[in-house]
Each structure stands twice: as structure tokens, then as C-alpha cells.
Amino acid sequence: MSQMSGSCRCDQLQFTISGKPVLSGFCHCHACQKRTSGPCAGFLMVKKEQLDITGQSQQFKDTGGSGKPMIEHHCSICGTTVFTELKVLQDILAIPASTLNNPSQFSPETHVWVSSLNLHFAISDNLSQEPGPPRAVLKYLA
Ligand SMILES: [Zn+2]
Ligand SMILES: [Zn+2]
């Protein structure tokens, strides 16, 4: 897979991802609904060493579904979240798929946290559905 790149809305905060993401999918958790103002959020999970960031970010600390902290890094100018540290997983970062410069590079594999499916959203594809966090990344548990 070729390199992926992305940015916040104002392009101050930019990133590149080297290699294939660990997992791609849609998250239906309430935190993603609030963060995006939408029914769900496309995400990529990558290893820390795959991500290269330029620009300045501010941090917002929240608690994830695991009860462990998640630290969102957003642009200090436009507010777009560009990556999130999930303290429940070692060396894994989550990136909103909406920040990709070429959205066609997003290839979702699963829906996660479908127990929080809300806002009249209905899943109409054949991807796997998981009630909680993605099982595919449990091997990275901190
Ligand atoms: Zn920005
Ligand atoms: Zn979520």
C-alpha cells in the first residue's frame, strides 16, 4: 500500500502513515458521536512508529470505553482531531478517516461499539459488527 497522508481542516497539522494500518473501521461509540457531531466515525489504527506528524496540537483527555484514558490531539487553530492516544492499547494510535487527503485509501473492515448505535443510523454493509472494542487489536492491550 502506498503512503497515506492527511491533515486538519486548516492544514496546520499534517501527518503521513507508512505501511498498512493495523485496523480500519467505523466506531459507533458516544465519544465519537460527540467529537464528530455525526452518527459514527471512520477510523484507522496504526502503530506509533507508522505515524509522522508535523504541526502543533492541543490535547484533550477523555475516558474511553475501557475506563482508561484516551488523549485526543487536535489542531489548536481549527479544532480538528487528527490522532488519539488510546492508553488501553500499547503503541497504537487512532486516526479519524475523515482527515485523509485521499479518502479512497480508507478500506474499512469492521464496525465497532455497535452497542452504542444511535441517531437513527442503520448499517447497510456486510462488514463485521462488534458490540464493543475491536477484537483484532486486543493483542496490543497495555
Ligand atoms: Zn487546523
Ligand atoms: Zn469511538
Short mmCIF file of N, CA and C and ligand atoms in Angstrom, two decimals:
data_model
loop_
_atom_site.label_atom_id
_atom_site.label_comp_id
_atom_site.label_asym_id
_atom_site.label_seq_id
_atom_site.Cartn_x
_atom_site.Cartn_y
_atom_site.Cartn_z
N MET A 1 0.84 -1.19 0.00
CA MET A 1 0.00 0.00 0.00
C MET A 1 0.88 1.24 0.00
N SER A 2 0.49 2.22 -0.79
CA SER A 2 1.26 3.46 -0.83
C SER A 2 1.07 4.23 0.48
N GLN A 3 1.89 5.23 0.64
CA GLN A 3 1.81 6.04 1.84
C GLN A 3 0.51 6.85 1.84
N MET A 4 -0.06 7.02 3.03
CA MET A 4 -1.26 7.86 3.16
C MET A 4 -0.87 9.15 3.84
N SER A 5 -1.59 10.22 3.51
CA SER A 5 -1.36 11.48 4.19
C SER A 5 -2.69 12.09 4.57
N GLY A 6 -2.64 13.02 5.52
CA GLY A 6 -3.87 13.67 5.95
C GLY A 6 -3.56 14.96 6.67
N SER A 7 -4.61 15.68 7.01
CA SER A 7 -4.42 16.96 7.69
C SER A 7 -5.70 17.39 8.37
N CYS A 8 -5.56 18.41 9.21
CA CYS A 8 -6.73 19.07 9.79
C CYS A 8 -7.36 19.97 8.72
N ARG A 9 -8.45 20.61 9.07
CA ARG A 9 -9.15 21.46 8.08
C ARG A 9 -8.29 22.61 7.59
N CYS A 10 -7.45 23.20 8.45
CA CYS A 10 -6.67 24.38 8.04
C CYS A 10 -5.27 24.01 7.58
N ASP A 11 -4.92 22.71 7.58
CA ASP A 11 -3.63 22.20 7.10
C ASP A 11 -2.44 22.54 7.99
N GLN A 12 -2.70 23.12 9.14
CA GLN A 12 -1.59 23.42 10.06
C GLN A 12 -0.99 22.11 10.58
N LEU A 13 -1.86 21.13 10.87
CA LEU A 13 -1.44 19.86 11.44
C LEU A 13 -1.54 18.80 10.33
N GLN A 14 -0.41 18.16 10.02
CA GLN A 14 -0.40 17.21 8.91
C GLN A 14 0.27 15.92 9.35
N PHE A 15 -0.06 14.84 8.65
CA PHE A 15 0.57 13.56 9.01
C PHE A 15 0.74 12.69 7.79
N THR A 16 1.64 11.75 7.91
CA THR A 16 1.75 10.67 6.93
C THR A 16 1.77 9.34 7.69
N ILE A 17 1.19 8.33 7.05
CA ILE A 17 1.18 6.98 7.61
C ILE A 17 2.02 6.10 6.68
N SER A 18 3.00 5.40 7.24
CA SER A 18 3.81 4.48 6.46
C SER A 18 3.27 3.07 6.63
N GLY A 19 3.00 2.39 5.52
CA GLY A 19 2.54 1.00 5.59
C GLY A 19 1.05 0.90 5.84
N LYS A 20 0.60 -0.34 5.98
CA LYS A 20 -0.82 -0.62 6.10
C LYS A 20 -1.28 -0.40 7.55
N PRO A 21 -2.44 0.24 7.74
CA PRO A 21 -2.97 0.37 9.11
C PRO A 21 -3.18 -1.00 9.76
N VAL A 22 -3.10 -1.02 11.08
CA VAL A 22 -3.37 -2.25 11.85
C VAL A 22 -4.83 -2.65 11.69
N LEU A 23 -5.71 -1.65 11.67
CA LEU A 23 -7.15 -1.91 11.52
C LEU A 23 -7.83 -0.64 11.00
N SER A 24 -8.84 -0.84 10.17
CA SER A 24 -9.67 0.29 9.71
C SER A 24 -11.13 -0.08 9.92
N GLY A 25 -11.93 0.89 10.34
CA GLY A 25 -13.34 0.58 10.54
C GLY A 25 -14.14 1.81 10.90
N PHE A 26 -15.35 1.54 11.39
CA PHE A 26 -16.24 2.60 11.84
C PHE A 26 -16.51 2.41 13.32
N CYS A 27 -16.43 3.51 14.08
CA CYS A 27 -16.73 3.44 15.51
C CYS A 27 -18.04 4.14 15.79
N HIS A 28 -18.90 3.46 16.55
CA HIS A 28 -20.23 3.98 16.87
C HIS A 28 -20.33 4.42 18.32
N CYS A 29 -19.20 4.61 19.00
CA CYS A 29 -19.26 4.97 20.43
C CYS A 29 -19.74 6.41 20.60
N HIS A 30 -20.22 6.69 21.80
CA HIS A 30 -20.80 8.01 22.07
C HIS A 30 -19.75 9.12 21.98
N ALA A 31 -18.52 8.80 22.38
CA ALA A 31 -17.45 9.82 22.31
C ALA A 31 -17.21 10.24 20.86
N CYS A 32 -17.22 9.27 19.94
CA CYS A 32 -17.01 9.61 18.52
C CYS A 32 -18.20 10.40 17.98
N GLN A 33 -19.41 10.06 18.45
CA GLN A 33 -20.59 10.83 18.01
C GLN A 33 -20.45 12.29 18.44
N LYS A 34 -20.04 12.49 19.70
CA LYS A 34 -19.89 13.87 20.19
C LYS A 34 -18.74 14.58 19.47
N ARG A 35 -17.64 13.87 19.27
CA ARG A 35 -16.46 14.50 18.65
C ARG A 35 -16.75 14.93 17.22
N THR A 36 -17.48 14.09 16.47
CA THR A 36 -17.69 14.36 15.05
C THR A 36 -19.00 15.08 14.76
N SER A 37 -19.87 15.17 15.75
CA SER A 37 -21.23 15.68 15.52
C SER A 37 -21.96 14.82 14.50
N GLY A 38 -21.61 13.55 14.41
CA GLY A 38 -22.25 12.64 13.45
C GLY A 38 -22.58 11.31 14.10
N PRO A 39 -23.20 10.40 13.35
CA PRO A 39 -23.64 9.13 13.92
C PRO A 39 -22.52 8.14 14.18
N CYS A 40 -21.42 8.23 13.45
CA CYS A 40 -20.28 7.33 13.67
C CYS A 40 -19.04 7.95 13.05
N ALA A 41 -17.91 7.31 13.28
CA ALA A 41 -16.65 7.87 12.79
C ALA A 41 -15.81 6.78 12.14
N GLY A 42 -15.36 7.02 10.91
CA GLY A 42 -14.38 6.13 10.30
C GLY A 42 -13.04 6.33 11.00
N PHE A 43 -12.33 5.24 11.24
CA PHE A 43 -11.03 5.37 11.92
C PHE A 43 -10.00 4.44 11.28
N LEU A 44 -8.75 4.81 11.48
CA LEU A 44 -7.62 3.93 11.17
C LEU A 44 -6.86 3.76 12.47
N MET A 45 -6.40 2.55 12.76
CA MET A 45 -5.49 2.35 13.88
C MET A 45 -4.12 2.01 13.31
N VAL A 46 -3.11 2.73 13.80
CA VAL A 46 -1.75 2.50 13.31
C VAL A 46 -0.81 2.37 14.50
N LYS A 47 0.36 1.75 14.26
CA LYS A 47 1.38 1.73 15.30
C LYS A 47 2.05 3.11 15.34
N LYS A 48 2.49 3.50 16.55
CA LYS A 48 3.09 4.83 16.71
C LYS A 48 4.19 5.08 15.70
N GLU A 49 5.00 4.06 15.44
CA GLU A 49 6.15 4.29 14.54
C GLU A 49 5.71 4.45 13.08
N GLN A 50 4.46 4.15 12.77
CA GLN A 50 3.97 4.35 11.39
C GLN A 50 3.56 5.78 11.12
N LEU A 51 3.39 6.57 12.20
CA LEU A 51 2.82 7.91 12.04
C LEU A 51 3.88 8.99 12.18
N ASP A 52 3.88 9.91 11.24
CA ASP A 52 4.78 11.05 11.26
C ASP A 52 3.92 12.32 11.25
N ILE A 53 4.09 13.16 12.29
CA ILE A 53 3.23 14.35 12.46
C ILE A 53 4.05 15.62 12.30
N THR A 54 3.48 16.61 11.62
CA THR A 54 4.07 17.94 11.64
C THR A 54 2.99 18.94 12.05
N GLY A 55 3.40 19.98 12.78
CA GLY A 55 2.45 20.99 13.25
C GLY A 55 2.24 20.87 14.74
N GLN A 56 1.41 21.74 15.26
CA GLN A 56 1.18 21.80 16.70
C GLN A 56 -0.22 21.30 17.03
N SER A 57 -0.28 20.51 18.11
CA SER A 57 -1.59 20.02 18.53
C SER A 57 -1.83 20.35 19.99
N GLN A 58 -3.10 20.47 20.33
CA GLN A 58 -3.52 20.60 21.72
C GLN A 58 -4.13 19.27 22.13
N GLN A 59 -4.11 19.00 23.43
CA GLN A 59 -4.60 17.72 23.92
C GLN A 59 -5.92 17.88 24.66
N PHE A 60 -6.77 16.88 24.47
CA PHE A 60 -7.99 16.78 25.25
C PHE A 60 -8.06 15.37 25.82
N LYS A 61 -8.14 15.28 27.15
CA LYS A 61 -8.13 13.97 27.79
C LYS A 61 -9.56 13.53 28.11
N ASP A 62 -9.88 12.33 27.72
CA ASP A 62 -11.21 11.78 27.98
C ASP A 62 -11.02 10.35 28.48
N THR A 63 -12.11 9.70 28.84
CA THR A 63 -12.04 8.31 29.27
C THR A 63 -12.70 7.46 28.20
N GLY A 64 -12.00 6.41 27.74
CA GLY A 64 -12.53 5.53 26.71
C GLY A 64 -13.48 4.49 27.28
N GLY A 65 -14.06 3.69 26.41
CA GLY A 65 -14.98 2.65 26.82
C GLY A 65 -14.35 1.65 27.77
N SER A 66 -13.02 1.55 27.75
CA SER A 66 -12.29 0.64 28.63
C SER A 66 -12.19 1.18 30.04
N GLY A 67 -12.48 2.48 30.22
CA GLY A 67 -12.26 3.13 31.50
C GLY A 67 -10.87 3.74 31.60
N LYS A 68 -10.01 3.47 30.60
CA LYS A 68 -8.66 4.04 30.59
C LYS A 68 -8.66 5.34 29.77
N PRO A 69 -7.67 6.21 30.02
CA PRO A 69 -7.67 7.50 29.32
C PRO A 69 -7.49 7.36 27.82
N MET A 70 -8.08 8.28 27.09
CA MET A 70 -7.71 8.48 25.70
C MET A 70 -7.42 9.96 25.53
N ILE A 71 -6.35 10.26 24.84
CA ILE A 71 -5.91 11.64 24.71
C ILE A 71 -6.00 12.04 23.26
N GLU A 72 -6.95 12.92 22.98
CA GLU A 72 -7.14 13.40 21.62
C GLU A 72 -6.21 14.56 21.34
N HIS A 73 -5.59 14.54 20.19
CA HIS A 73 -4.73 15.64 19.76
C HIS A 73 -5.43 16.36 18.62
N HIS A 74 -5.78 17.62 18.87
CA HIS A 74 -6.48 18.37 17.84
C HIS A 74 -5.72 19.64 17.48
N CYS A 75 -6.02 20.17 16.32
CA CYS A 75 -5.37 21.39 15.84
C CYS A 75 -5.76 22.56 16.74
N SER A 76 -4.77 23.35 17.14
CA SER A 76 -5.05 24.47 18.04
C SER A 76 -5.77 25.61 17.31
N ILE A 77 -5.80 25.58 15.99
CA ILE A 77 -6.46 26.66 15.23
C ILE A 77 -7.88 26.24 14.83
N CYS A 78 -8.01 25.11 14.11
CA CYS A 78 -9.33 24.75 13.57
C CYS A 78 -10.07 23.71 14.41
N GLY A 79 -9.36 23.07 15.35
CA GLY A 79 -10.03 22.16 16.27
C GLY A 79 -10.19 20.73 15.79
N THR A 80 -9.78 20.44 14.55
CA THR A 80 -9.93 19.08 14.03
C THR A 80 -9.06 18.09 14.80
N THR A 81 -9.66 16.99 15.26
CA THR A 81 -8.87 15.93 15.89
C THR A 81 -8.13 15.16 14.82
N VAL A 82 -6.82 15.02 14.99
CA VAL A 82 -6.01 14.36 13.97
C VAL A 82 -5.50 13.00 14.43
N PHE A 83 -5.26 12.82 15.73
CA PHE A 83 -4.96 11.47 16.22
C PHE A 83 -5.30 11.37 17.70
N THR A 84 -5.52 10.15 18.15
CA THR A 84 -5.89 9.89 19.54
C THR A 84 -5.01 8.79 20.11
N GLU A 85 -4.44 9.05 21.29
CA GLU A 85 -3.71 8.01 22.02
C GLU A 85 -4.71 7.24 22.86
N LEU A 86 -4.73 5.93 22.69
CA LEU A 86 -5.63 5.06 23.45
C LEU A 86 -4.77 4.35 24.49
N LYS A 87 -4.88 4.77 25.74
CA LYS A 87 -3.98 4.24 26.76
C LYS A 87 -4.25 2.76 27.06
N VAL A 88 -5.38 2.26 26.58
CA VAL A 88 -5.69 0.84 26.79
C VAL A 88 -4.85 -0.04 25.86
N LEU A 89 -4.37 0.54 24.77
CA LEU A 89 -3.58 -0.20 23.79
C LEU A 89 -2.16 0.36 23.71
N GLN A 90 -1.19 -0.54 23.73
CA GLN A 90 0.19 -0.11 23.72
C GLN A 90 0.64 0.23 22.30
N ASP A 91 1.21 1.42 22.15
CA ASP A 91 1.84 1.83 20.89
C ASP A 91 0.88 1.90 19.70
N ILE A 92 -0.42 2.08 19.98
CA ILE A 92 -1.42 2.20 18.91
C ILE A 92 -2.06 3.58 18.98
N LEU A 93 -2.21 4.20 17.82
CA LEU A 93 -2.89 5.49 17.73
C LEU A 93 -4.10 5.34 16.81
N ALA A 94 -5.16 6.07 17.10
CA ALA A 94 -6.35 6.07 16.23
C ALA A 94 -6.39 7.39 15.48
N ILE A 95 -6.71 7.30 14.21
CA ILE A 95 -6.76 8.48 13.34
C ILE A 95 -8.13 8.54 12.67
N PRO A 96 -8.82 9.69 12.71
CA PRO A 96 -10.10 9.78 12.01
C PRO A 96 -9.91 9.64 10.50
N ALA A 97 -10.66 8.75 9.89
CA ALA A 97 -10.53 8.54 8.44
C ALA A 97 -10.87 9.82 7.67
N SER A 98 -11.69 10.66 8.28
CA SER A 98 -12.10 11.91 7.62
C SER A 98 -10.95 12.87 7.39
N THR A 99 -9.80 12.66 8.05
CA THR A 99 -8.66 13.56 7.87
C THR A 99 -7.77 13.15 6.70
N LEU A 100 -8.03 11.99 6.08
CA LEU A 100 -7.19 11.55 4.96
C LEU A 100 -7.33 12.51 3.78
N ASN A 101 -6.21 12.81 3.14
CA ASN A 101 -6.26 13.66 1.95
C ASN A 101 -6.90 12.93 0.78
N ASN A 102 -6.73 11.62 0.74
CA ASN A 102 -7.36 10.80 -0.30
C ASN A 102 -8.28 9.78 0.37
N PRO A 103 -9.55 10.13 0.57
CA PRO A 103 -10.46 9.25 1.32
C PRO A 103 -10.63 7.87 0.70
N SER A 104 -10.32 7.72 -0.61
CA SER A 104 -10.48 6.41 -1.23
C SER A 104 -9.45 5.41 -0.71
N GLN A 105 -8.46 5.88 0.05
CA GLN A 105 -7.48 4.96 0.64
C GLN A 105 -8.03 4.28 1.90
N PHE A 106 -9.17 4.73 2.37
CA PHE A 106 -9.79 4.14 3.56
C PHE A 106 -10.51 2.85 3.17
N SER A 107 -10.09 1.73 3.73
CA SER A 107 -10.78 0.46 3.44
C SER A 107 -11.24 -0.18 4.74
N PRO A 108 -12.47 0.16 5.17
CA PRO A 108 -12.99 -0.32 6.46
C PRO A 108 -13.19 -1.83 6.48
N GLU A 109 -12.91 -2.42 7.64
CA GLU A 109 -13.04 -3.87 7.80
C GLU A 109 -14.15 -4.25 8.77
N THR A 110 -14.52 -3.33 9.68
CA THR A 110 -15.43 -3.71 10.75
C THR A 110 -16.15 -2.49 11.32
N HIS A 111 -17.27 -2.76 11.98
CA HIS A 111 -17.96 -1.74 12.79
C HIS A 111 -17.73 -2.10 14.25
N VAL A 112 -17.32 -1.12 15.07
CA VAL A 112 -17.11 -1.40 16.49
C VAL A 112 -18.02 -0.53 17.35
N TRP A 113 -18.22 -0.98 18.59
CA TRP A 113 -19.12 -0.31 19.55
C TRP A 113 -20.53 -0.15 18.97
N VAL A 114 -21.01 -1.17 18.24
CA VAL A 114 -22.36 -1.06 17.67
C VAL A 114 -23.44 -1.11 18.76
N SER A 115 -23.03 -1.46 20.01
CA SER A 115 -24.00 -1.39 21.12
C SER A 115 -24.41 0.05 21.38
N SER A 116 -23.63 1.01 20.90
CA SER A 116 -23.97 2.43 21.07
C SER A 116 -24.58 3.03 19.81
N LEU A 117 -24.94 2.18 18.85
CA LEU A 117 -25.53 2.65 17.59
C LEU A 117 -26.71 3.56 17.91
N ASN A 118 -26.72 4.72 17.28
CA ASN A 118 -27.67 5.74 17.72
C ASN A 118 -27.95 6.71 16.58
N LEU A 119 -28.74 7.71 16.88
CA LEU A 119 -29.02 8.80 15.94
C LEU A 119 -29.65 8.30 14.64
N HIS A 120 -30.47 7.25 14.76
CA HIS A 120 -31.22 6.71 13.62
C HIS A 120 -30.31 6.20 12.51
N PHE A 121 -29.11 5.81 12.87
CA PHE A 121 -28.17 5.32 11.87
C PHE A 121 -28.37 3.81 11.69
N ALA A 122 -28.42 3.35 10.45
CA ALA A 122 -28.56 1.92 10.18
C ALA A 122 -27.38 1.45 9.34
N ILE A 123 -26.76 0.36 9.75
CA ILE A 123 -25.64 -0.20 9.00
C ILE A 123 -26.20 -1.00 7.82
N SER A 124 -25.72 -0.70 6.63
CA SER A 124 -26.27 -1.37 5.45
C SER A 124 -25.20 -2.07 4.63
N ASP A 125 -24.02 -2.32 5.23
CA ASP A 125 -22.99 -3.07 4.51
C ASP A 125 -22.81 -4.45 5.15
N ASN A 126 -21.89 -5.22 4.61
CA ASN A 126 -21.70 -6.59 5.09
C ASN A 126 -20.44 -6.74 5.95
N LEU A 127 -19.90 -5.62 6.44
CA LEU A 127 -18.72 -5.71 7.30
C LEU A 127 -19.11 -6.35 8.63
N SER A 128 -18.11 -6.91 9.33
CA SER A 128 -18.39 -7.49 10.64
C SER A 128 -18.81 -6.41 11.62
N GLN A 129 -19.58 -6.80 12.62
CA GLN A 129 -20.04 -5.87 13.65
C GLN A 129 -19.64 -6.39 15.01
N GLU A 130 -19.11 -5.50 15.84
CA GLU A 130 -18.69 -5.89 17.18
C GLU A 130 -19.38 -4.99 18.20
N PRO A 131 -19.93 -5.56 19.26
CA PRO A 131 -20.66 -4.74 20.24
C PRO A 131 -19.78 -3.75 20.97
N GLY A 132 -18.52 -4.09 21.18
CA GLY A 132 -17.59 -3.24 21.92
C GLY A 132 -16.35 -2.94 21.09
N PRO A 133 -15.19 -2.93 21.76
CA PRO A 133 -13.94 -2.60 21.05
C PRO A 133 -13.55 -3.70 20.06
N PRO A 134 -12.71 -3.36 19.08
CA PRO A 134 -12.32 -4.36 18.07
C PRO A 134 -11.44 -5.47 18.64
N ARG A 135 -11.87 -6.71 18.39
CA ARG A 135 -11.08 -7.85 18.88
C ARG A 135 -9.71 -7.91 18.21
N ALA A 136 -9.63 -7.40 16.98
CA ALA A 136 -8.38 -7.52 16.21
C ALA A 136 -7.19 -6.83 16.88
N VAL A 137 -7.44 -5.89 17.80
CA VAL A 137 -6.32 -5.18 18.41
C VAL A 137 -6.09 -5.57 19.88
N LEU A 138 -6.82 -6.59 20.33
CA LEU A 138 -6.68 -6.98 21.75
C LEU A 138 -5.26 -7.43 22.08
N LYS A 139 -4.51 -7.88 21.06
CA LYS A 139 -3.13 -8.30 21.33
C LYS A 139 -2.23 -7.12 21.69
N TYR A 140 -2.73 -5.91 21.49
CA TYR A 140 -1.94 -4.72 21.83
C TYR A 140 -2.33 -4.16 23.20
N LEU A 141 -3.16 -4.90 23.97
CA LEU A 141 -3.57 -4.40 25.27
C LEU A 141 -2.37 -4.02 26.14
N ALA A 142 -2.45 -2.84 26.75
CA ALA A 142 -1.33 -2.34 27.55
C ALA A 142 -1.28 -3.09 28.90
ZN ZN B 1 -6.16 23.08 11.70
ZN ZN B 2 -15.48 5.77 19.07
#
